[in-house]
PDB file of C-alpha atoms in Angstrom:
ATOM      1  CA  UNK A   1      25.533 -87.077 -17.256  1.00 39.00           C
ATOM      2  CA  UNK A   2      26.009 -86.076 -20.892  1.00 41.00           C
ATOM      3  CA  UNK A   3      25.766 -88.745 -23.587  1.00 42.00           C
ATOM      4  CA  UNK A   4      27.871 -88.474 -26.737  1.00 42.00           C
ATOM      5  CA  UNK A   5      28.458 -90.928 -29.572  1.00 44.00           C
ATOM      6  CA  UNK A   6      31.854 -92.577 -29.189  1.00 40.00           C
ATOM      7  CA  UNK A   7      32.693 -91.922 -32.835  1.00 42.00           C
ATOM      8  CA  UNK A   8      32.850 -88.202 -31.974  1.00 46.00           C
ATOM      9  CA  UNK A   9      35.584 -88.876 -29.455  1.00 48.00           C
ATOM     10  CA  UNK A  10      33.567 -87.646 -26.473  1.00 47.00           C
ATOM     11  CA  UNK A  11      34.183 -90.203 -23.729  1.00 47.00           C
ATOM     12  CA  UNK A  12      33.730 -88.033 -20.650  1.00 56.00           C
ATOM     13  CA  UNK A  13      32.270 -84.711 -19.590  1.00 63.00           C
ATOM     14  CA  UNK A  14      35.120 -84.064 -17.179  1.00 70.00           C
ATOM     15  CA  UNK A  15      36.926 -80.864 -17.985  1.00 78.00           C
ATOM     16  CA  UNK A  16      34.371 -79.515 -20.486  1.00 79.00           C
ATOM     17  CA  UNK A  17      33.693 -76.389 -18.413  1.00 83.00           C
ATOM     18  CA  UNK A  18      37.413 -75.702 -18.100  1.00 87.00           C
ATOM     19  CA  UNK A  19      37.859 -76.299 -21.837  1.00 87.00           C
ATOM     20  CA  UNK A  20      35.029 -73.880 -22.609  1.00 89.00           C
ATOM     21  CA  UNK A  21      36.635 -71.208 -20.415  1.00 92.00           C
ATOM     22  CA  UNK A  22      40.132 -71.693 -21.840  1.00 94.00           C
ATOM     23  CA  UNK A  23      39.010 -71.858 -25.455  1.00 95.00           C
ATOM     24  CA  UNK A  24      36.642 -68.931 -24.917  1.00 95.00           C
ATOM     25  CA  UNK A  25      39.458 -66.811 -23.488  1.00 96.00           C
ATOM     26  CA  UNK A  26      41.663 -67.739 -26.459  1.00 97.00           C
ATOM     27  CA  UNK A  27      38.860 -66.977 -28.961  1.00 97.00           C
ATOM     28  CA  UNK A  28      37.987 -63.654 -27.287  1.00 97.00           C
ATOM     29  CA  UNK A  29      41.637 -62.556 -27.379  1.00 98.00           C
ATOM     30  CA  UNK A  30      41.674 -63.239 -31.125  1.00 98.00           C
ATOM     31  CA  UNK A  31      38.434 -61.320 -31.646  1.00 98.00           C
ATOM     32  CA  UNK A  32      39.801 -58.366 -29.680  1.00 98.00           C
ATOM     33  CA  UNK A  33      42.884 -58.231 -31.933  1.00 98.00           C
ATOM     34  CA  UNK A  34      40.594 -58.106 -34.965  1.00 98.00           C
ATOM     35  CA  UNK A  35      38.529 -55.379 -33.254  1.00 98.00           C
ATOM     36  CA  UNK A  36      41.702 -53.313 -32.770  1.00 98.00           C
ATOM     37  CA  UNK A  37      42.593 -53.739 -36.448  1.00 98.00           C
ATOM     38  CA  UNK A  38      39.050 -53.003 -37.720  1.00 97.00           C
ATOM     39  CA  UNK A  39      37.411 -50.566 -35.247  1.00 96.00           C
ATOM     40  CA  UNK A  40      35.014 -49.268 -37.944  1.00 96.00           C
ATOM     41  CA  UNK A  41      33.722 -52.818 -38.405  1.00 97.00           C
ATOM     42  CA  UNK A  42      33.742 -54.452 -34.985  1.00 97.00           C
ATOM     43  CA  UNK A  43      32.405 -52.290 -32.139  1.00 97.00           C
ATOM     44  CA  UNK A  44      32.460 -54.714 -29.241  1.00 97.00           C
ATOM     45  CA  UNK A  45      33.254 -58.307 -28.335  1.00 97.00           C
ATOM     46  CA  UNK A  46      31.622 -59.934 -25.337  1.00 95.00           C
ATOM     47  CA  UNK A  47      30.841 -63.372 -24.076  1.00 94.00           C
ATOM     48  CA  UNK A  48      31.321 -66.131 -21.590  1.00 93.00           C
ATOM     49  CA  UNK A  49      33.170 -69.295 -22.462  1.00 93.00           C
ATOM     50  CA  UNK A  50      32.329 -70.184 -26.045  1.00 94.00           C
ATOM     51  CA  UNK A  51      29.094 -68.147 -26.157  1.00 94.00           C
ATOM     52  CA  UNK A  52      30.348 -65.012 -27.874  1.00 96.00           C
ATOM     53  CA  UNK A  53      28.657 -61.933 -29.302  1.00 95.00           C
ATOM     54  CA  UNK A  54      30.228 -59.642 -31.875  1.00 97.00           C
ATOM     55  CA  UNK A  55      28.665 -56.177 -32.063  1.00 96.00           C
ATOM     56  CA  UNK A  56      28.796 -54.023 -35.191  1.00 97.00           C
ATOM     57  CA  UNK A  57      28.014 -50.313 -35.622  1.00 96.00           C
ATOM     58  CA  UNK A  58      25.059 -50.984 -37.962  1.00 95.00           C
ATOM     59  CA  UNK A  59      22.821 -53.810 -39.132  1.00 94.00           C
ATOM     60  CA  UNK A  60      24.274 -53.443 -42.614  1.00 95.00           C
ATOM     61  CA  UNK A  61      27.821 -54.086 -41.407  1.00 96.00           C
ATOM     62  CA  UNK A  62      26.599 -57.039 -39.324  1.00 95.00           C
ATOM     63  CA  UNK A  63      24.855 -58.487 -42.380  1.00 94.00           C
ATOM     64  CA  UNK A  64      27.978 -57.956 -44.509  1.00 96.00           C
ATOM     65  CA  UNK A  65      30.166 -59.767 -41.983  1.00 97.00           C
ATOM     66  CA  UNK A  66      27.629 -62.587 -41.588  1.00 95.00           C
ATOM     67  CA  UNK A  67      27.431 -62.942 -45.374  1.00 95.00           C
ATOM     68  CA  UNK A  68      31.232 -63.004 -45.597  1.00 97.00           C
ATOM     69  CA  UNK A  69      31.490 -65.646 -42.893  1.00 96.00           C
ATOM     70  CA  UNK A  70      28.726 -67.783 -44.443  1.00 95.00           C
ATOM     71  CA  UNK A  71      30.492 -67.659 -47.818  1.00 96.00           C
ATOM     72  CA  UNK A  72      33.635 -68.895 -46.063  1.00 97.00           C
ATOM     73  CA  UNK A  73      31.848 -71.787 -44.348  1.00 95.00           C
ATOM     74  CA  UNK A  74      31.387 -70.251 -40.879  1.00 95.00           C
ATOM     75  CA  UNK A  75      27.873 -70.343 -39.438  1.00 93.00           C
ATOM     76  CA  UNK A  76      26.823 -67.471 -37.193  1.00 93.00           C
ATOM     77  CA  UNK A  77      23.452 -66.278 -35.923  1.00 90.00           C
ATOM     78  CA  UNK A  78      21.996 -62.815 -35.589  1.00 84.00           C
ATOM     79  CA  UNK A  79      19.844 -61.785 -32.678  1.00 79.00           C
ATOM     80  CA  UNK A  80      16.052 -61.869 -32.805  1.00 76.00           C
ATOM     81  CA  UNK A  81      15.437 -58.688 -34.792  1.00 82.00           C
ATOM     82  CA  UNK A  82      18.711 -57.553 -36.349  1.00 85.00           C
ATOM     83  CA  UNK A  83      22.295 -58.359 -37.262  1.00 89.00           C
ATOM     84  CA  UNK A  84      23.924 -55.633 -35.196  1.00 94.00           C
ATOM     85  CA  UNK A  85      24.994 -58.372 -32.762  1.00 94.00           C
ATOM     86  CA  UNK A  86      26.044 -61.708 -34.211  1.00 95.00           C
ATOM     87  CA  UNK A  87      26.442 -64.810 -32.073  1.00 94.00           C
ATOM     88  CA  UNK A  88      29.225 -67.337 -32.449  1.00 94.00           C
ATOM     89  CA  UNK A  89      28.614 -70.486 -30.403  1.00 93.00           C
ATOM     90  CA  UNK A  90      30.948 -73.313 -31.416  1.00 94.00           C
ATOM     91  CA  UNK A  91      30.736 -76.744 -29.785  1.00 91.00           C
ATOM     92  CA  UNK A  92      32.786 -77.366 -26.653  1.00 88.00           C
ATOM     93  CA  UNK A  93      34.832 -79.928 -28.567  1.00 87.00           C
ATOM     94  CA  UNK A  94      36.115 -77.427 -31.155  1.00 93.00           C
ATOM     95  CA  UNK A  95      39.873 -77.570 -31.647  1.00 94.00           C
ATOM     96  CA  UNK A  96      42.235 -74.605 -31.355  1.00 96.00           C
ATOM     97  CA  UNK A  97      43.040 -75.153 -35.037  1.00 97.00           C
ATOM     98  CA  UNK A  98      39.388 -74.567 -35.930  1.00 96.00           C
ATOM     99  CA  UNK A  99      39.212 -71.517 -33.666  1.00 97.00           C
ATOM    100  CA  UNK A 100      42.157 -70.073 -35.602  1.00 97.00           C
ATOM    101  CA  UNK A 101      40.413 -70.830 -38.904  1.00 97.00           C
ATOM    102  CA  UNK A 102      37.320 -68.902 -37.756  1.00 97.00           C
ATOM    103  CA  UNK A 103      39.492 -65.948 -36.716  1.00 98.00           C
ATOM    104  CA  UNK A 104      41.214 -65.891 -40.120  1.00 98.00           C
ATOM    105  CA  UNK A 105      37.850 -66.025 -41.895  1.00 98.00           C
ATOM    106  CA  UNK A 106      36.488 -63.203 -39.742  1.00 98.00           C
ATOM    107  CA  UNK A 107      39.521 -61.083 -40.531  1.00 98.00           C
ATOM    108  CA  UNK A 108      39.045 -61.785 -44.260  1.00 98.00           C
ATOM    109  CA  UNK A 109      35.374 -60.823 -43.952  1.00 98.00           C
ATOM    110  CA  UNK A 110      36.303 -57.565 -42.182  1.00 98.00           C
ATOM    111  CA  UNK A 111      38.825 -56.700 -44.906  1.00 97.00           C
ATOM    112  CA  UNK A 112      36.183 -57.413 -47.544  1.00 97.00           C
ATOM    113  CA  UNK A 113      33.642 -55.233 -45.737  1.00 97.00           C
ATOM    114  CA  UNK A 114      36.129 -52.349 -45.521  1.00 96.00           C
ATOM    115  CA  UNK A 115      36.225 -52.310 -49.332  1.00 96.00           C
ATOM    116  CA  UNK A 116      32.429 -51.815 -49.477  1.00 95.00           C
ATOM    117  CA  UNK A 117      32.257 -48.040 -49.299  1.00 91.00           C
ATOM    118  CA  UNK A 118      28.428 -48.023 -49.172  1.00 92.00           C
ATOM    119  CA  UNK A 119      28.576 -49.558 -45.679  1.00 92.00           C
ATOM    120  CA  UNK A 120      30.180 -46.363 -44.334  1.00 86.00           C
ATOM    121  CA  UNK A 121      28.170 -43.716 -46.211  1.00 80.00           C
TER     122      UNK A 121
END
């Protein structure tokens, strides 16, 4: 069984897998909408549950998006050797409100990256 401090509001592990699937589906749908709006920025979205990878055409674009997200308070992780794929792995207890905030901040970061002409030279 999983142990969580009561002050975090985690009283039971029941339903966590279902929550991860539902929230992951919701998050992925949001990422796919951003991919449709910014195809030069976001190449592919893949994942399972709340373990999600965002793929970018180049390392430079991945770094720019990561930098934009970091500056907006969203932590992401690159892969072992590059930033072409960035991982987003929120906790299972994340709220839909916070998922929406991350999506807004990603969209802002994509818009900012589009203005950086050197990324597309």
